[in-house]
């Protein structure tokens, strides 16, 4: 669904909010990119908090928030709503990536549970397939286009990710936590 929001933001906002309310479509697409990075990195905040690294997670979160606030101040006057969305997306993405890296350092595994290459390949192939369908169905009614794009995105995602199978286990096993 996130890839559909990125590929056809005005169609999604038109269906959800009505014809006159698609002004924030680009900002929603940018925010969706930030959330896809967040989802792709796994539950690093929960893992760090439950694993006794709540201070580290607090520092990561505070740093990401500070970076977002600075970027909001810099980007909003220049690009408006899209600048604000970009600043928030960078903050969320940075926090997620830093948290995943800290989980890897602290506990010895990636929190997403899958090889990043498999997920990236599934995302890229889904974007290509959705883009192709978007080019074909540009003149369709918005609700029909959104429905078809969503189904196509799920099929393309699963069709790419499922055959790759689960990530191989680390032959060394989980590393010992750093204290």
CSV table of N, CA, C and O in Angstrom, one decimal, residues 12-109:
chain,number,residue,atom,x,y,z
A,12,UNK,N,-4.6,8.4,-4.6
A,12,UNK,CA,-5.0,8.0,-3.2
A,12,UNK,C,-5.7,9.1,-2.5
A,12,UNK,O,-6.7,8.8,-1.8
A,13,UNK,N,-5.1,10.3,-2.5
A,13,UNK,CA,-5.8,11.4,-1.7
A,13,UNK,C,-7.1,11.8,-2.3
A,13,UNK,O,-8.0,12.1,-1.6
A,14,UNK,N,-7.3,11.7,-3.6
A,14,UNK,CA,-8.6,12.0,-4.2
A,14,UNK,C,-9.6,10.9,-3.8
A,14,UNK,O,-10.7,11.3,-3.5
A,15,UNK,N,-9.3,9.7,-3.8
A,15,UNK,CA,-10.2,8.6,-3.3
A,15,UNK,C,-10.5,8.8,-1.9
A,15,UNK,O,-11.7,8.7,-1.5
A,16,UNK,N,-9.5,9.0,-1.0
A,16,UNK,CA,-9.8,9.1,0.4
A,16,UNK,C,-10.4,10.4,0.9
A,16,UNK,O,-11.2,10.4,1.8
A,17,UNK,N,-10.0,11.5,0.2
A,17,UNK,CA,-10.4,12.9,0.7
A,17,UNK,C,-11.3,13.6,-0.2
A,17,UNK,O,-11.8,14.7,0.2
A,18,UNK,N,-11.5,13.2,-1.4
A,18,UNK,CA,-12.3,13.9,-2.3
A,18,UNK,C,-11.5,14.6,-3.4
A,18,UNK,O,-10.3,14.8,-3.2
A,19,UNK,N,-12.2,15.1,-4.4
A,19,UNK,CA,-11.4,15.7,-5.5
A,19,UNK,C,-10.7,17.0,-5.1
A,19,UNK,O,-9.6,17.2,-5.6
A,20,UNK,N,-11.2,17.8,-4.3
A,20,UNK,CA,-10.6,19.1,-4.0
A,20,UNK,C,-9.5,19.0,-2.9
A,20,UNK,O,-8.9,20.0,-2.6
A,21,UNK,N,-9.3,17.9,-2.4
A,21,UNK,CA,-8.3,17.8,-1.2
A,21,UNK,C,-7.1,17.0,-1.6
A,21,UNK,O,-6.5,16.3,-0.7
A,22,UNK,N,-6.6,17.1,-2.8
A,22,UNK,CA,-5.3,16.4,-3.1
A,22,UNK,C,-4.1,17.3,-3.1
A,22,UNK,O,-3.1,16.9,-3.6
A,23,UNK,N,-4.2,18.4,-2.4
A,23,UNK,CA,-3.0,19.3,-2.3
A,23,UNK,C,-1.9,18.7,-1.6
A,23,UNK,O,-0.7,19.0,-1.9
A,24,UNK,N,-2.1,17.9,-0.6
A,24,UNK,CA,-1.0,17.3,0.2
A,24,UNK,C,-0.5,16.0,-0.3
A,24,UNK,O,0.2,15.3,0.4
A,25,UNK,N,-0.8,15.7,-1.5
A,25,UNK,CA,-0.5,14.3,-2.1
A,25,UNK,C,1.0,14.1,-2.1
A,25,UNK,O,1.5,13.0,-1.7
A,26,UNK,N,1.8,15.1,-2.5
A,26,UNK,CA,3.3,14.9,-2.6
A,26,UNK,C,3.9,14.8,-1.2
A,26,UNK,O,4.7,14.0,-0.9
A,27,UNK,N,3.3,15.6,-0.2
A,27,UNK,CA,3.8,15.5,1.2
A,27,UNK,C,3.5,14.1,1.7
A,27,UNK,O,4.3,13.5,2.4
A,28,UNK,N,2.3,13.6,1.5
A,28,UNK,CA,2.0,12.3,2.0
A,28,UNK,C,2.9,11.2,1.4
A,28,UNK,O,3.3,10.2,2.0
A,29,UNK,N,3.2,11.3,0.1
A,29,UNK,CA,4.1,10.4,-0.6
A,29,UNK,C,5.5,10.4,0.1
A,29,UNK,O,6.1,9.4,0.3
A,30,UNK,N,6.0,11.6,0.4
A,30,UNK,CA,7.3,11.7,1.1
A,30,UNK,C,7.3,11.1,2.5
A,30,UNK,O,8.2,10.4,2.9
A,31,UNK,N,6.2,11.4,3.2
A,31,UNK,CA,6.1,10.8,4.5
A,31,UNK,C,6.0,9.3,4.5
A,31,UNK,O,6.5,8.6,5.3
A,32,UNK,N,5.4,8.8,3.4
A,32,UNK,CA,5.3,7.3,3.2
A,32,UNK,C,6.6,6.7,3.0
A,32,UNK,O,6.9,5.6,3.5
A,33,UNK,N,7.5,7.4,2.3
A,33,UNK,CA,8.9,6.9,2.1
A,33,UNK,C,9.6,6.7,3.4
A,33,UNK,O,10.2,5.7,3.7
A,34,UNK,N,9.4,7.7,4.3
A,34,UNK,CA,10.0,7.7,5.6
A,34,UNK,C,9.5,6.5,6.4
A,34,UNK,O,10.2,5.8,7.1
A,35,UNK,N,8.2,6.3,6.3
A,35,UNK,CA,7.6,5.2,7.1
A,35,UNK,C,8.0,3.8,6.5
A,35,UNK,O,8.1,2.8,7.2
A,36,UNK,N,8.2,3.7,5.2
A,36,UNK,CA,8.6,2.5,4.6
A,36,UNK,C,10.0,2.1,5.1
A,36,UNK,O,10.3,0.9,5.3
A,37,UNK,N,10.9,3.1,5.2
A,37,UNK,CA,12.2,2.9,5.8
A,37,UNK,C,12.1,2.4,7.2
A,37,UNK,O,12.7,1.4,7.7
A,38,UNK,N,11.2,3.0,8.0
A,38,UNK,CA,11.0,2.7,9.4
A,38,UNK,C,10.5,1.2,9.5
A,38,UNK,O,11.0,0.5,10.3
A,39,UNK,N,9.6,0.8,8.6
A,39,UNK,CA,9.0,-0.5,8.7
A,39,UNK,C,10.1,-1.5,8.2
A,39,UNK,O,10.3,-2.6,8.8
A,40,UNK,N,10.9,-1.1,7.2
A,40,UNK,CA,11.9,-2.0,6.7
A,40,UNK,C,13.1,-2.3,7.6
A,40,UNK,O,13.7,-3.3,7.5
A,41,UNK,N,13.3,-1.4,8.6
A,41,UNK,CA,14.4,-1.7,9.5
A,41,UNK,C,14.0,-2.5,10.7
A,41,UNK,O,14.9,-2.9,11.5
A,42,UNK,N,12.7,-2.8,10.9
A,42,UNK,CA,12.3,-3.6,12.0
A,42,UNK,C,12.1,-2.9,13.3
A,42,UNK,O,12.2,-1.6,13.3
A,43,UNK,N,11.7,-3.6,14.3
A,43,UNK,CA,11.3,-3.0,15.6
A,43,UNK,C,12.6,-2.7,16.5
A,43,UNK,O,12.7,-3.2,17.6
A,44,UNK,N,13.5,-1.9,16.0
A,44,UNK,CA,14.7,-1.7,16.8
A,44,UNK,C,14.5,-0.9,18.1
A,44,UNK,O,15.1,-1.2,19.1
A,45,UNK,N,13.5,0.0,18.1
A,45,UNK,CA,13.2,0.7,19.4
A,45,UNK,C,12.8,-0.2,20.5
A,45,UNK,O,13.2,-0.1,21.6
A,46,UNK,N,11.9,-1.1,20.1
A,46,UNK,CA,11.4,-2.1,21.1
A,46,UNK,C,12.5,-3.0,21.6
A,46,UNK,O,12.7,-3.3,22.8
A,47,UNK,N,13.3,-3.5,20.6
A,47,UNK,CA,14.4,-4.4,21.0
A,47,UNK,C,15.4,-3.7,21.9
A,47,UNK,O,15.9,-4.3,22.8
A,48,UNK,N,15.8,-2.5,21.6
A,48,UNK,CA,16.7,-1.8,22.4
A,48,UNK,C,16.2,-1.5,23.8
A,48,UNK,O,16.9,-1.7,24.8
A,49,UNK,N,14.9,-1.1,23.9
A,49,UNK,CA,14.3,-0.8,25.2
A,49,UNK,C,14.2,-2.1,26.0
A,49,UNK,O,14.6,-2.1,27.2
A,50,UNK,N,13.8,-3.2,25.4
A,50,UNK,CA,13.6,-4.4,26.2
A,50,UNK,C,15.0,-5.1,26.4
A,50,UNK,O,15.1,-5.8,27.4
A,51,UNK,N,16.0,-4.8,25.6
A,51,UNK,CA,17.3,-5.4,25.8
A,51,UNK,C,18.2,-4.6,26.8
A,51,UNK,O,19.4,-4.9,26.9
A,52,UNK,N,17.7,-3.6,27.4
A,52,UNK,CA,18.5,-2.8,28.4
A,52,UNK,C,19.2,-1.6,27.8
A,52,UNK,O,20.1,-1.1,28.5
A,53,UNK,N,18.9,-1.3,26.6
A,53,UNK,CA,19.6,-0.1,25.9
A,53,UNK,C,18.7,1.1,25.7
A,53,UNK,O,18.7,1.7,24.7
A,54,UNK,N,17.8,1.3,26.7
A,54,UNK,CA,16.9,2.4,26.6
A,54,UNK,C,17.5,3.7,26.5
A,54,UNK,O,17.0,4.6,25.9
A,55,UNK,N,18.7,3.9,27.2
A,55,UNK,CA,19.4,5.2,27.1
A,55,UNK,C,19.9,5.4,25.7
A,55,UNK,O,19.8,6.5,25.1
A,56,UNK,N,20.4,4.4,25.1
A,56,UNK,CA,20.9,4.5,23.7
A,56,UNK,C,19.8,4.8,22.7
A,56,UNK,O,19.9,5.7,21.9
A,57,UNK,N,18.6,4.2,22.9
A,57,UNK,CA,17.4,4.5,22.1
A,57,UNK,C,17.0,5.9,22.4
A,57,UNK,O,16.6,6.6,21.4
A,58,UNK,N,17.0,6.4,23.6
A,58,UNK,CA,16.7,7.7,23.9
A,58,UNK,C,17.6,8.7,23.2
A,58,UNK,O,17.1,9.8,22.7
A,59,UNK,N,18.9,8.5,23.2
A,59,UNK,CA,19.8,9.4,22.5
A,59,UNK,C,19.5,9.4,21.0
A,59,UNK,O,19.5,10.4,20.3
A,60,UNK,N,19.3,8.2,20.4
A,60,UNK,CA,19.0,8.1,19.0
A,60,UNK,C,17.7,8.9,18.7
A,60,UNK,O,17.7,9.7,17.7
A,61,UNK,N,16.7,8.7,19.5
A,61,UNK,CA,15.4,9.4,19.3
A,61,UNK,C,15.6,10.9,19.4
A,61,UNK,O,15.1,11.7,18.6
A,62,UNK,N,16.3,11.3,20.4
A,62,UNK,CA,16.5,12.8,20.7
A,62,UNK,C,17.3,13.4,19.5
A,62,UNK,O,17.0,14.5,19.1
A,63,UNK,N,18.3,12.7,19.1
A,63,UNK,CA,19.1,13.2,18.0
A,63,UNK,C,18.3,13.3,16.7
A,63,UNK,O,18.4,14.3,16.0
A,64,UNK,N,17.5,12.3,16.4
A,64,UNK,CA,16.6,12.3,15.2
A,64,UNK,C,15.6,13.5,15.3
A,64,UNK,O,15.3,14.2,14.3
A,65,UNK,N,15.0,13.7,16.5
A,65,UNK,CA,14.1,14.8,16.7
A,65,UNK,C,14.7,16.1,16.5
A,65,UNK,O,14.2,17.0,15.8
A,66,UNK,N,15.9,16.3,17.0
A,66,UNK,CA,16.7,17.6,16.8
A,66,UNK,C,17.0,17.8,15.4
A,66,UNK,O,16.8,18.9,14.8
A,67,UNK,N,17.4,16.8,14.7
A,67,UNK,CA,17.7,16.9,13.2
A,67,UNK,C,16.4,17.3,12.5
A,67,UNK,O,16.5,18.1,11.6
A,68,UNK,N,15.3,16.6,12.8
A,68,UNK,CA,14.0,17.0,12.2
A,68,UNK,C,13.7,18.4,12.4
A,68,UNK,O,13.2,19.1,11.4
A,69,UNK,N,13.8,18.9,13.6
A,69,UNK,CA,13.4,20.3,13.9
A,69,UNK,C,14.3,21.3,13.1
A,69,UNK,O,13.8,22.3,12.6
A,70,UNK,N,15.6,21.0,13.0
A,70,UNK,CA,16.5,21.9,12.2
A,70,UNK,C,16.1,21.8,10.8
A,70,UNK,O,16.0,22.9,10.1
A,71,UNK,N,15.9,20.6,10.2
A,71,UNK,CA,15.5,20.5,8.8
A,71,UNK,C,14.1,21.1,8.6
A,71,UNK,O,13.9,21.7,7.5
A,72,UNK,N,13.2,21.1,9.5
A,72,UNK,CA,11.9,21.8,9.3
A,72,UNK,C,12.1,23.3,9.2
A,72,UNK,O,11.6,23.9,8.3
A,73,UNK,N,13.0,23.8,10.0
A,73,UNK,CA,13.3,25.2,10.0
A,73,UNK,C,13.9,25.6,8.7
A,73,UNK,O,13.7,26.7,8.2
A,74,UNK,N,14.7,24.8,8.1
A,74,UNK,CA,15.5,25.1,6.9
A,74,UNK,C,14.6,24.8,5.6
A,74,UNK,O,14.6,25.6,4.7
A,75,UNK,N,13.9,23.7,5.6
A,75,UNK,CA,13.2,23.3,4.4
A,75,UNK,C,11.8,23.8,4.2
A,75,UNK,O,11.4,24.0,3.1
A,76,UNK,N,11.1,24.1,5.3
A,76,UNK,CA,9.7,24.6,5.2
A,76,UNK,C,9.6,25.9,4.5
A,76,UNK,O,8.8,26.0,3.6
A,77,UNK,N,10.4,26.9,4.8
A,77,UNK,CA,10.3,28.2,4.1
A,77,UNK,C,10.5,28.0,2.6
A,77,UNK,O,9.9,28.8,1.8
A,78,UNK,N,11.4,27.1,2.2
A,78,UNK,CA,11.7,27.0,0.8
A,78,UNK,C,10.7,26.1,0.0
A,78,UNK,O,10.4,26.5,-1.1
A,79,UNK,N,10.3,25.0,0.6
A,79,UNK,CA,9.4,24.1,-0.1
A,79,UNK,C,8.1,23.8,0.5
A,79,UNK,O,7.3,22.9,0.1
A,80,UNK,N,7.7,24.5,1.6
A,80,UNK,CA,6.4,24.4,2.2
A,80,UNK,C,6.1,23.1,2.8
A,80,UNK,O,7.0,22.5,3.5
A,81,UNK,N,4.9,22.6,2.5
A,81,UNK,CA,4.5,21.3,3.0
A,81,UNK,C,5.4,20.1,2.7
A,81,UNK,O,5.7,19.3,3.5
A,82,UNK,N,5.9,20.1,1.5
A,82,UNK,CA,6.8,19.0,1.0
A,82,UNK,C,8.1,19.1,1.8
A,82,UNK,O,8.7,18.1,2.1
A,83,UNK,N,8.6,20.3,2.1
A,83,UNK,CA,9.8,20.5,2.8
A,83,UNK,C,9.6,20.0,4.3
A,83,UNK,O,10.5,19.3,4.8
A,84,UNK,N,8.5,20.3,4.9
A,84,UNK,CA,8.2,19.8,6.2
A,84,UNK,C,8.1,18.3,6.2
A,84,UNK,O,8.7,17.6,7.1
A,85,UNK,N,7.4,17.7,5.2
A,85,UNK,CA,7.3,16.3,5.2
A,85,UNK,C,8.7,15.6,4.9
A,85,UNK,O,9.0,14.6,5.5
A,86,UNK,N,9.5,16.3,4.1
A,86,UNK,CA,10.9,15.7,3.9
A,86,UNK,C,11.7,15.7,5.2
A,86,UNK,O,12.4,14.8,5.5
A,87,UNK,N,11.6,16.8,6.0
A,87,UNK,CA,12.3,16.9,7.2
A,87,UNK,C,11.9,15.8,8.2
A,87,UNK,O,12.7,15.1,8.8
A,88,UNK,N,10.6,15.6,8.3
A,88,UNK,CA,10.1,14.5,9.2
A,88,UNK,C,10.5,13.1,8.7
A,88,UNK,O,10.9,12.3,9.4
A,89,UNK,N,10.4,12.9,7.3
A,89,UNK,CA,10.8,11.6,6.8
A,89,UNK,C,12.3,11.3,7.0
A,89,UNK,O,12.7,10.2,7.3
A,90,UNK,N,13.1,12.4,6.9
A,90,UNK,CA,14.6,12.2,7.1
A,90,UNK,C,14.8,11.8,8.6
A,90,UNK,O,15.6,10.9,8.9
A,91,UNK,N,14.1,12.5,9.5
A,91,UNK,CA,14.2,12.2,10.9
A,91,UNK,C,13.8,10.8,11.3
A,91,UNK,O,14.5,10.1,12.0
A,92,UNK,N,12.6,10.4,10.8
A,92,UNK,CA,12.1,9.0,11.0
A,92,UNK,C,13.1,8.0,10.4
A,92,UNK,O,13.4,7.0,11.1
A,93,UNK,N,13.5,8.2,9.2
A,93,UNK,CA,14.4,7.2,8.5
A,93,UNK,C,15.7,7.1,9.3
A,93,UNK,O,16.2,6.0,9.5
A,94,UNK,N,16.3,8.3,9.6
A,94,UNK,CA,17.6,8.3,10.3
A,94,UNK,C,17.5,7.6,11.7
A,94,UNK,O,18.4,6.8,12.0
A,95,UNK,N,16.4,7.8,12.4
A,95,UNK,CA,16.2,7.2,13.7
A,95,UNK,C,16.1,5.6,13.5
A,95,UNK,O,16.7,4.9,14.2
A,96,UNK,N,15.4,5.2,12.5
A,96,UNK,CA,15.2,3.8,12.2
A,96,UNK,C,16.5,3.1,11.8
A,96,UNK,O,16.8,2.0,12.3
A,97,UNK,N,17.2,3.7,10.9
A,97,UNK,CA,18.5,3.1,10.5
A,97,UNK,C,19.5,3.1,11.6
A,97,UNK,O,20.2,2.1,11.8
A,98,UNK,N,19.6,4.2,12.4
A,98,UNK,CA,20.5,4.2,13.5
A,98,UNK,C,20.1,3.2,14.5
A,98,UNK,O,21.0,2.5,15.1
A,99,UNK,N,18.8,3.0,14.8
A,99,UNK,CA,18.4,2.0,15.8
A,99,UNK,C,18.7,0.6,15.3
A,99,UNK,O,19.2,-0.2,16.1
A,100,UNK,N,18.5,0.3,14.0
A,100,UNK,CA,18.8,-1.0,13.5
A,100,UNK,C,20.3,-1.3,13.6
A,100,UNK,O,20.7,-2.4,13.9
A,101,UNK,N,21.1,-0.2,13.3
A,101,UNK,CA,22.6,-0.4,13.4
A,101,UNK,C,23.0,-0.6,14.8
A,101,UNK,O,23.9,-1.5,15.1
A,102,UNK,N,22.3,0.0,15.7
A,102,UNK,CA,22.7,-0.1,17.2
A,102,UNK,C,22.3,-1.5,17.6
A,102,UNK,O,23.0,-2.2,18.4
A,103,UNK,N,21.1,-2.0,17.2
A,103,UNK,CA,20.7,-3.4,17.5
A,103,UNK,C,21.7,-4.4,17.0
A,103,UNK,O,22.2,-5.3,17.7
A,104,UNK,N,22.2,-4.2,15.7
A,104,UNK,CA,23.2,-5.1,15.2
A,104,UNK,C,24.5,-5.0,16.0
A,104,UNK,O,25.1,-6.1,16.3
A,105,UNK,N,24.9,-3.8,16.4
A,105,UNK,CA,26.1,-3.7,17.2
A,105,UNK,C,25.9,-4.3,18.6
A,105,UNK,O,26.8,-5.1,19.1
A,106,UNK,N,24.8,-4.1,19.2
A,106,UNK,CA,24.6,-4.4,20.6
A,106,UNK,C,24.3,-5.9,20.7
A,106,UNK,O,24.8,-6.6,21.6
A,107,UNK,N,23.4,-6.4,19.8
A,107,UNK,CA,22.9,-7.8,20.0
A,107,UNK,C,23.4,-8.8,18.9
A,107,UNK,O,23.3,-10.0,19.0
A,108,UNK,N,24.0,-8.3,17.8
A,108,UNK,CA,24.6,-9.1,16.8
A,108,UNK,C,23.7,-9.6,15.7
A,108,UNK,O,24.0,-10.5,15.0
A,109,UNK,N,22.5,-9.0,15.6
A,109,UNK,CA,21.7,-9.4,14.5
A,109,UNK,C,20.9,-8.1,14.0
A,109,UNK,O,20.8,-7.2,14.7
